[in-house]
Amino acid sequence: MTLAPKNLQTIESHVLDLQRLHPSASGDFTSLLNDISFAAKVVSRDVTKAGLVEDILGATDEENVQGEVIQKLDDFAISVFLKCLGRRGQVCIMGSEELADPVFADTSQGTGKYIVVFDPLDGSSNIDANVSVGTIFGIWKRKSRLAQINQDDLLQPGRELVASGYIIYGSSTMFVYTAGKGVHGFTLDPSIGEFLLSHENIMTPFQSQIYSVNEAYEPRWSPEVREVLRQLKYGRGSKLSTRKDAPTEGAGMSSRYIGSLVADFHRNLLYGGIYLYPPTTSHPNGKLRLMCEAAPLALIVENAGGYASDGQRPILDVTPDDLHMRVPLYIGSREDVMWVETLLSKGSSAL
Ligand code: AHG
Ligand code: MN
Ligand code: MN
């Protein structure tokens, strides 16, 4: 019997196939995705041997604009992505979670077509414990044709995304992206240094059995959010009194929370699940960032049949007022997220 390899399609050839659907395409988008996948390989190489390389684990003594500690590997990942992206002048501007201001890509002298915003290392506070971390990216097209790009170019809603994706540095390294034609996952084969198609056309279950949230924040949530969580746990429509009575077994959902958004999102995308990061008293607008975390993942989840909401409206409809704007995030299986949105929109009358 001959053992045939499962699939030998690389990201490069997958994106080239997409490009062929647009005969007028210049190839800039294709080469930009290639740059991202190359940067991901470099970060993957260094993340997987982090404990072996001197002086790469642990925190720097710097904080980002939101006052969060920057890890050494954050710094490393940012510089890899800034170096690799847009080397052929495709990118005019890049924004990163850890950098206060957007960075102009000098290779394009401000003329590149694309805007890339990324979270270079999501979940980086977990890295010293060998927990999965990730990279998230969103690609928008500039609107103005002027050499000087303006605020409207940078601050676009998720609906305008051309493509988005994430890389998860887990038990294997995976690259998952959408350019509006399905969601596709590629697994890095370290022996040949290529991402090979392993998950074609990912569709997320419509309804799920998993919720992911940091429940320690319950005292910091609004009564409405507490009610949502109570019903996820004890069963939809369950009355408050069930908390004292023995809850019906199997009525509620299971809980899974890694504390690394990309890892929680990826598991829920494949198995079905809802991830929640509601507003808290310490983060009244939520903690997660619209442009580098919520919007790119919202595009992925919608293309996989799921849904993402800020509690009132689709995340993809939220226009950022700042590169680092935060939003509450409810994302995952469509039916579950819609149910949460409906319950939250009823406000205190649901209590
Ligand atoms: P980052 O490491 O990019 O700052 O993101 C951390 C995020 C996200 O990965 C995770 O889901 C969330 O923070 C966890 O927050 P809590 O520790 O508040 O639960
Ligand atoms: Mn993050
Ligand atoms: Mn980060």
PDB file of N, CA and C in Angstrom, residues 41-119:
ATOM      1  N   LYS A  41       6.418  31.966  10.775  1.00  0.00           N
ATOM      2  CA  LYS A  41       7.367  30.852  10.920  1.00  0.00           C
ATOM      3  C   LYS A  41       8.540  31.256  11.823  1.00  0.00           C
ATOM      4  N   VAL A  42       8.986  32.513  11.647  1.00  0.00           N
ATOM      5  CA  VAL A  42      10.110  32.981  12.472  1.00  0.00           C
ATOM      6  C   VAL A  42       9.682  33.030  13.940  1.00  0.00           C
ATOM      7  N   VAL A  43       8.470  33.598  14.201  1.00  0.00           N
ATOM      8  CA  VAL A  43       8.002  33.694  15.588  1.00  0.00           C
ATOM      9  C   VAL A  43       7.807  32.287  16.154  1.00  0.00           C
ATOM     10  N   SER A  44       7.233  31.394  15.343  1.00  0.00           N
ATOM     11  CA  SER A  44       7.003  30.030  15.799  1.00  0.00           C
ATOM     12  C   SER A  44       8.328  29.370  16.199  1.00  0.00           C
ATOM     13  N   ARG A  45       9.332  29.554  15.368  1.00  0.00           N
ATOM     14  CA  ARG A  45      10.638  28.952  15.667  1.00  0.00           C
ATOM     15  C   ARG A  45      11.136  29.414  17.030  1.00  0.00           C
ATOM     16  N   ASP A  46      10.978  30.724  17.297  1.00  0.00           N
ATOM     17  CA  ASP A  46      11.551  31.249  18.538  1.00  0.00           C
ATOM     18  C   ASP A  46      10.674  31.005  19.758  1.00  0.00           C
ATOM     19  N   VAL A  47       9.337  30.965  19.532  1.00  0.00           N
ATOM     20  CA  VAL A  47       8.449  30.655  20.656  1.00  0.00           C
ATOM     21  C   VAL A  47       8.687  29.228  21.123  1.00  0.00           C
ATOM     22  N   THR A  48       8.871  28.315  20.169  1.00  0.00           N
ATOM     23  CA  THR A  48       8.984  26.911  20.566  1.00  0.00           C
ATOM     24  C   THR A  48      10.309  26.589  21.258  1.00  0.00           C
ATOM     25  N   LYS A  49      11.293  27.456  21.101  1.00  0.00           N
ATOM     26  CA  LYS A  49      12.523  27.174  21.868  1.00  0.00           C
ATOM     27  C   LYS A  49      12.823  28.294  22.861  1.00  0.00           C
ATOM     28  N   ALA A  50      11.736  28.961  23.298  1.00  0.00           N
ATOM     29  CA  ALA A  50      11.912  30.124  24.179  1.00  0.00           C
ATOM     30  C   ALA A  50      12.751  29.806  25.410  1.00  0.00           C
ATOM     31  N   GLY A  51      12.503  28.641  26.018  1.00  0.00           N
ATOM     32  CA  GLY A  51      13.218  28.313  27.254  1.00  0.00           C
ATOM     33  C   GLY A  51      14.702  28.056  27.042  1.00  0.00           C
ATOM     34  N   LEU A  52      15.107  27.845  25.777  1.00  0.00           N
ATOM     35  CA  LEU A  52      16.499  27.505  25.497  1.00  0.00           C
ATOM     36  C   LEU A  52      17.343  28.730  25.177  1.00  0.00           C
ATOM     37  N   VAL A  53      16.634  29.799  24.751  1.00  0.00           N
ATOM     38  CA  VAL A  53      17.378  30.977  24.305  1.00  0.00           C
ATOM     39  C   VAL A  53      17.533  31.915  25.494  1.00  0.00           C
ATOM     40  N   GLU A  54      18.730  32.386  25.672  1.00  0.00           N
ATOM     41  CA  GLU A  54      18.983  33.231  26.830  1.00  0.00           C
ATOM     42  C   GLU A  54      18.227  34.548  26.737  1.00  0.00           C
ATOM     43  N   ASP A  55      17.719  34.969  27.858  1.00  0.00           N
ATOM     44  CA  ASP A  55      17.147  36.298  27.996  1.00  0.00           C
ATOM     45  C   ASP A  55      15.950  36.582  27.098  1.00  0.00           C
ATOM     46  N   ILE A  56      15.128  35.568  26.837  1.00  0.00           N
ATOM     47  CA  ILE A  56      13.946  35.855  26.010  1.00  0.00           C
ATOM     48  C   ILE A  56      12.637  35.642  26.770  1.00  0.00           C
ATOM     49  N   LEU A  57      12.669  34.856  27.846  1.00  0.00           N
ATOM     50  CA  LEU A  57      11.460  34.699  28.663  1.00  0.00           C
ATOM     51  C   LEU A  57      11.343  35.868  29.641  1.00  0.00           C
ATOM     52  N   GLY A  58      10.117  36.081  30.113  1.00  0.00           N
ATOM     53  CA  GLY A  58       9.912  37.100  31.147  1.00  0.00           C
ATOM     54  C   GLY A  58       9.500  38.444  30.586  1.00  0.00           C
ATOM     55  N   ALA A  59       9.332  39.387  31.500  1.00  0.00           N
ATOM     56  CA  ALA A  59       8.799  40.697  31.120  1.00  0.00           C
ATOM     57  C   ALA A  59       9.911  41.712  30.885  1.00  0.00           C
ATOM     58  N   THR A  60       9.608  42.716  30.067  1.00  0.00           N
ATOM     59  CA  THR A  60      10.506  43.859  29.934  1.00  0.00           C
ATOM     60  C   THR A  60      10.139  44.823  31.076  1.00  0.00           C
ATOM     61  N   ASP A  61      10.811  45.939  31.169  1.00  0.00           N
ATOM     62  CA  ASP A  61      10.358  46.888  32.196  1.00  0.00           C
ATOM     63  C   ASP A  61       9.489  47.978  31.570  1.00  0.00           C
ATOM     64  N   GLU A  62       8.928  47.662  30.360  1.00  0.00           N
ATOM     65  CA  GLU A  62       8.051  48.642  29.707  1.00  0.00           C
ATOM     66  C   GLU A  62       6.588  48.235  29.821  1.00  0.00           C
ATOM     67  N   GLU A  63       5.715  49.243  29.624  1.00  0.00           N
ATOM     68  CA  GLU A  63       4.267  48.978  29.571  1.00  0.00           C
ATOM     69  C   GLU A  63       3.734  49.519  28.257  1.00  0.00           C
ATOM     70  N   ASN A  64       2.621  48.942  27.758  1.00  0.00           N
ATOM     71  CA  ASN A  64       2.013  49.484  26.543  1.00  0.00           C
ATOM     72  C   ASN A  64       1.087  50.643  26.892  1.00  0.00           C
ATOM     73  N   VAL A  65       0.415  51.220  25.853  1.00  0.00           N
ATOM     74  CA  VAL A  65      -0.427  52.403  26.106  1.00  0.00           C
ATOM     75  C   VAL A  65      -1.533  52.119  27.113  1.00  0.00           C
ATOM     76  N   GLN A  66      -1.899  50.851  27.263  1.00  0.00           N
ATOM     77  CA  GLN A  66      -2.969  50.533  28.197  1.00  0.00           C
ATOM     78  C   GLN A  66      -2.440  50.126  29.569  1.00  0.00           C
ATOM     79  N   GLY A  67      -1.147  50.333  29.771  1.00  0.00           N
ATOM     80  CA  GLY A  67      -0.568  50.055  31.081  1.00  0.00           C
ATOM     81  C   GLY A  67      -0.312  48.580  31.333  1.00  0.00           C
ATOM     82  N   GLU A  68      -0.321  47.763  30.255  1.00  0.00           N
ATOM     83  CA  GLU A  68      -0.046  46.332  30.446  1.00  0.00           C
ATOM     84  C   GLU A  68       1.445  46.085  30.241  1.00  0.00           C
ATOM     85  N   VAL A  69       1.962  45.156  31.027  1.00  0.00           N
ATOM     86  CA  VAL A  69       3.398  44.854  30.959  1.00  0.00           C
ATOM     87  C   VAL A  69       3.731  44.214  29.611  1.00  0.00           C
ATOM     88  N   ILE A  70       4.803  44.678  28.984  1.00  0.00           N
ATOM     89  CA  ILE A  70       5.236  44.094  27.701  1.00  0.00           C
ATOM     90  C   ILE A  70       6.252  42.979  27.993  1.00  0.00           C
ATOM     91  N   GLN A  71       5.979  41.803  27.437  1.00  0.00           N
ATOM     92  CA  GLN A  71       6.883  40.672  27.622  1.00  0.00           C
ATOM     93  C   GLN A  71       8.031  40.770  26.601  1.00  0.00           C
ATOM     94  N   LYS A  72       9.130  40.127  26.921  1.00  0.00           N
ATOM     95  CA  LYS A  72      10.260  40.169  25.980  1.00  0.00           C
ATOM     96  C   LYS A  72       9.867  39.548  24.635  1.00  0.00           C
ATOM     97  N   LEU A  73       9.069  38.487  24.703  1.00  0.00           N
ATOM     98  CA  LEU A  73       8.673  37.864  23.433  1.00  0.00           C
ATOM     99  C   LEU A  73       7.687  38.726  22.636  1.00  0.00           C
ATOM    100  N   ASP A  74       6.932  39.601  23.339  1.00  0.00           N
ATOM    101  CA  ASP A  74       6.093  40.575  22.624  1.00  0.00           C
ATOM    102  C   ASP A  74       6.988  41.447  21.755  1.00  0.00           C
ATOM    103  N   ASP A  75       8.025  41.972  22.417  1.00  0.00           N
ATOM    104  CA  ASP A  75       8.975  42.861  21.735  1.00  0.00           C
ATOM    105  C   ASP A  75       9.589  42.181  20.524  1.00  0.00           C
ATOM    106  N   PHE A  76       9.970  40.930  20.730  1.00  0.00           N
ATOM    107  CA  PHE A  76      10.600  40.169  19.656  1.00  0.00           C
ATOM    108  C   PHE A  76       9.618  39.990  18.491  1.00  0.00           C
ATOM    109  N   ALA A  77       8.373  39.580  18.828  1.00  0.00           N
ATOM    110  CA  ALA A  77       7.388  39.329  17.762  1.00  0.00           C
ATOM    111  C   ALA A  77       7.060  40.604  17.002  1.00  0.00           C
ATOM    112  N   ILE A  78       6.934  41.732  17.717  1.00  0.00           N
ATOM    113  CA  ILE A  78       6.646  42.999  17.012  1.00  0.00           C
ATOM    114  C   ILE A  78       7.741  43.276  15.994  1.00  0.00           C
ATOM    115  N   SER A  79       9.003  43.138  16.436  1.00  0.00           N
ATOM    116  CA  SER A  79      10.068  43.510  15.495  1.00  0.00           C
ATOM    117  C   SER A  79      10.114  42.555  14.309  1.00  0.00           C
ATOM    118  N   VAL A  80       9.774  41.283  14.519  1.00  0.00           N
ATOM    119  CA  VAL A  80       9.751  40.352  13.374  1.00  0.00           C
ATOM    120  C   VAL A  80       8.666  40.801  12.386  1.00  0.00           C
ATOM    121  N   PHE A  81       7.457  41.063  12.897  1.00  0.00           N
ATOM    122  CA  PHE A  81       6.378  41.441  11.973  1.00  0.00           C
ATOM    123  C   PHE A  81       6.674  42.769  11.280  1.00  0.00           C
ATOM    124  N   LEU A  82       7.221  43.744  12.030  1.00  0.00           N
ATOM    125  CA  LEU A  82       7.510  45.032  11.384  1.00  0.00           C
ATOM    126  C   LEU A  82       8.563  44.863  10.291  1.00  0.00           C
ATOM    127  N   LYS A  83       9.518  43.986  10.522  1.00  0.00           N
ATOM    128  CA  LYS A  83      10.588  43.776   9.533  1.00  0.00           C
ATOM    129  C   LYS A  83      10.080  43.042   8.291  1.00  0.00           C
ATOM    130  N   CYS A  84       9.190  42.062   8.522  1.00  0.00           N
ATOM    131  CA  CYS A  84       8.809  41.179   7.409  1.00  0.00           C
ATOM    132  C   CYS A  84       7.660  41.709   6.565  1.00  0.00           C
ATOM    133  N   LEU A  85       6.774  42.515   7.189  1.00  0.00           N
ATOM    134  CA  LEU A  85       5.559  42.886   6.452  1.00  0.00           C
ATOM    135  C   LEU A  85       5.801  44.003   5.451  1.00  0.00           C
ATOM    136  N   GLY A  86       5.232  43.828   4.303  1.00  0.00           N
ATOM    137  CA  GLY A  86       5.261  44.894   3.319  1.00  0.00           C
ATOM    138  C   GLY A  86       6.643  45.169   2.764  1.00  0.00           C
ATOM    139  N   ARG A  87       7.456  44.120   2.671  1.00  0.00           N
ATOM    140  CA  ARG A  87       8.814  44.354   2.172  1.00  0.00           C
ATOM    141  C   ARG A  87       8.826  44.771   0.718  1.00  0.00           C
ATOM    142  N   ARG A  88       7.692  44.510   0.048  1.00  0.00           N
ATOM    143  CA  ARG A  88       7.639  44.886  -1.373  1.00  0.00           C
ATOM    144  C   ARG A  88       6.749  46.106  -1.599  1.00  0.00           C
ATOM    145  N   GLY A  89       6.617  46.908  -0.539  1.00  0.00           N
ATOM    146  CA  GLY A  89       5.879  48.168  -0.694  1.00  0.00           C
ATOM    147  C   GLY A  89       4.374  48.012  -0.741  1.00  0.00           C
ATOM    148  N   GLN A  90       3.835  46.864  -0.283  1.00  0.00           N
ATOM    149  CA  GLN A  90       2.380  46.667  -0.341  1.00  0.00           C
ATOM    150  C   GLN A  90       1.657  47.377   0.788  1.00  0.00           C
ATOM    151  N   VAL A  91       2.403  47.704   1.869  1.00  0.00           N
ATOM    152  CA  VAL A  91       1.751  48.209   3.081  1.00  0.00           C
ATOM    153  C   VAL A  91       2.098  49.684   3.277  1.00  0.00           C
ATOM    154  N   CYS A  92       1.077  50.496   3.584  1.00  0.00           N
ATOM    155  CA  CYS A  92       1.403  51.897   3.855  1.00  0.00           C
ATOM    156  C   CYS A  92       1.572  52.139   5.341  1.00  0.00           C
ATOM    157  N   ILE A  93       0.782  51.430   6.154  1.00  0.00           N
ATOM    158  CA  ILE A  93       0.861  51.703   7.584  1.00  0.00           C
ATOM    159  C   ILE A  93       0.546  50.443   8.375  1.00  0.00           C
ATOM    160  N   MET A  94       1.209  50.309   9.531  1.00  0.00           N
ATOM    161  CA  MET A  94       0.965  49.140  10.384  1.00  0.00           C
ATOM    162  C   MET A  94       0.665  49.620  11.802  1.00  0.00           C
ATOM    163  N   GLY A  95      -0.236  48.921  12.445  1.00  0.00           N
ATOM    164  CA  GLY A  95      -0.552  49.255  13.834  1.00  0.00           C
ATOM    165  C   GLY A  95      -0.403  48.000  14.659  1.00  0.00           C
ATOM    166  N   SER A  96       0.091  48.156  15.872  1.00  0.00           N
ATOM    167  CA  SER A  96       0.270  46.986  16.720  1.00  0.00           C
ATOM    168  C   SER A  96      -0.224  47.287  18.124  1.00  0.00           C
ATOM    169  N   GLU A  97      -0.726  46.234  18.764  1.00  0.00           N
ATOM    170  CA  GLU A  97      -1.269  46.399  20.101  1.00  0.00           C
ATOM    171  C   GLU A  97      -0.288  47.089  21.046  1.00  0.00           C
ATOM    172  N   GLU A  98       0.984  46.729  20.939  1.00  0.00           N
ATOM    173  CA  GLU A  98       1.934  47.217  21.933  1.00  0.00           C
ATOM    174  C   GLU A  98       2.565  48.565  21.565  1.00  0.00           C
ATOM    175  N   LEU A  99       2.293  49.077  20.356  1.00  0.00           N
ATOM    176  CA  LEU A  99       2.896  50.346  19.947  1.00  0.00           C
ATOM    177  C   LEU A  99       1.849  51.451  20.015  1.00  0.00           C
ATOM    178  N   ALA A 100       2.188  52.540  20.699  1.00  0.00           N
ATOM    179  CA  ALA A 100       1.208  53.615  20.899  1.00  0.00           C
ATOM    180  C   ALA A 100       0.736  54.187  19.561  1.00  0.00           C
ATOM    181  N   ASP A 101       1.657  54.379  18.634  1.00  0.00           N
ATOM    182  CA  ASP A 101       1.298  55.021  17.366  1.00  0.00           C
ATOM    183  C   ASP A 101       1.481  54.065  16.200  1.00  0.00           C
ATOM    184  N   PRO A 102       0.698  54.291  15.129  1.00  0.00           N
ATOM    185  CA  PRO A 102       0.916  53.468  13.936  1.00  0.00           C
ATOM    186  C   PRO A 102       2.287  53.754  13.320  1.00  0.00           C
ATOM    187  N   VAL A 103       2.786  52.771  12.604  1.00  0.00           N
ATOM    188  CA  VAL A 103       4.129  52.885  12.028  1.00  0.00           C
ATOM    189  C   VAL A 103       4.001  52.944  10.511  1.00  0.00           C
ATOM    190  N   PHE A 104       4.660  53.900   9.882  1.00  0.00           N
ATOM    191  CA  PHE A 104       4.648  53.948   8.419  1.00  0.00           C
ATOM    192  C   PHE A 104       5.660  52.951   7.884  1.00  0.00           C
ATOM    193  N   ALA A 105       5.241  52.199   6.887  1.00  0.00           N
ATOM    194  CA  ALA A 105       6.174  51.242   6.302  1.00  0.00           C
ATOM    195  C   ALA A 105       7.079  52.013   5.355  1.00  0.00           C
ATOM    196  N   ASP A 106       8.366  52.090   5.698  1.00  0.00           N
ATOM    197  CA  ASP A 106       9.245  52.961   4.908  1.00  0.00           C
ATOM    198  C   ASP A 106       9.477  52.459   3.489  1.00  0.00           C
ATOM    199  N   THR A 107       9.287  51.136   3.272  1.00  0.00           N
ATOM    200  CA  THR A 107       9.526  50.615   1.927  1.00  0.00           C
ATOM    201  C   THR A 107       8.565  51.215   0.895  1.00  0.00           C
ATOM    202  N   SER A 108       7.376  51.654   1.353  1.00  0.00           N
ATOM    203  CA  SER A 108       6.389  52.113   0.371  1.00  0.00           C
ATOM    204  C   SER A 108       6.335  53.636   0.272  1.00  0.00           C
ATOM    205  N   GLN A 109       7.120  54.336   1.069  1.00  0.00           N
ATOM    206  CA  GLN A 109       7.033  55.801   1.138  1.00  0.00           C
ATOM    207  C   GLN A 109       5.574  56.270   1.215  1.00  0.00           C
ATOM    208  N   GLY A 110       4.805  55.535   1.982  1.00  0.00           N
ATOM    209  CA  GLY A 110       3.412  55.925   2.204  1.00  0.00           C
ATOM    210  C   GLY A 110       2.485  55.625   1.041  1.00  0.00           C
ATOM    211  N   THR A 111       2.938  54.869   0.042  1.00  0.00           N
ATOM    212  CA  THR A 111       2.068  54.652  -1.114  1.00  0.00           C
ATOM    213  C   THR A 111       1.440  53.253  -1.157  1.00  0.00           C
ATOM    214  N   GLY A 112       1.837  52.393  -0.223  1.00  0.00           N
ATOM    215  CA  GLY A 112       1.307  51.020  -0.232  1.00  0.00           C
ATOM    216  C   GLY A 112      -0.211  51.000  -0.127  1.00  0.00           C
ATOM    217  N   LYS A 113      -0.786  49.910  -0.613  1.00  0.00           N
ATOM    218  CA  LYS A 113      -2.255  49.802  -0.701  1.00  0.00           C
ATOM    219  C   LYS A 113      -2.909  49.367   0.600  1.00  0.00           C
ATOM    220  N   TYR A 114      -2.155  48.667   1.444  1.00  0.00           N
ATOM    221  CA  TYR A 114      -2.798  47.980   2.571  1.00  0.00           C
ATOM    222  C   TYR A 114      -2.406  48.537   3.936  1.00  0.00           C
ATOM    223  N   ILE A 115      -3.360  48.374   4.854  1.00  0.00           N
ATOM    224  CA  ILE A 115      -3.136  48.735   6.252  1.00  0.00           C
ATOM    225  C   ILE A 115      -3.205  47.427   7.033  1.00  0.00           C
ATOM    226  N   VAL A 116      -2.216  47.170   7.831  1.00  0.00           N
ATOM    227  CA  VAL A 116      -2.212  45.926   8.615  1.00  0.00           C
ATOM    228  C   VAL A 116      -2.172  46.275  10.097  1.00  0.00           C
ATOM    229  N   VAL A 117      -3.097  45.712  10.853  1.00  0.00           N
ATOM    230  CA  VAL A 117      -3.083  45.906  12.305  1.00  0.00           C
ATOM    231  C   VAL A 117      -2.943  44.524  12.933  1.00  0.00           C
ATOM    232  N   PHE A 118      -2.048  44.391  13.894  1.00  0.00           N
ATOM    233  CA  PHE A 118      -1.847  43.057  14.467  1.00  0.00           C
ATOM    234  C   PHE A 118      -1.577  43.079  15.963  1.00  0.00           C
ATOM    235  N   ASP A 119      -1.930  41.961  16.546  1.00  0.00           N
ATOM    236  CA  ASP A 119      -1.557  41.679  17.935  1.00  0.00           C
ATOM    237  C   ASP A 119      -0.447  40.646  17.793  1.00  0.00           C
TER     238      ASP A 119
END
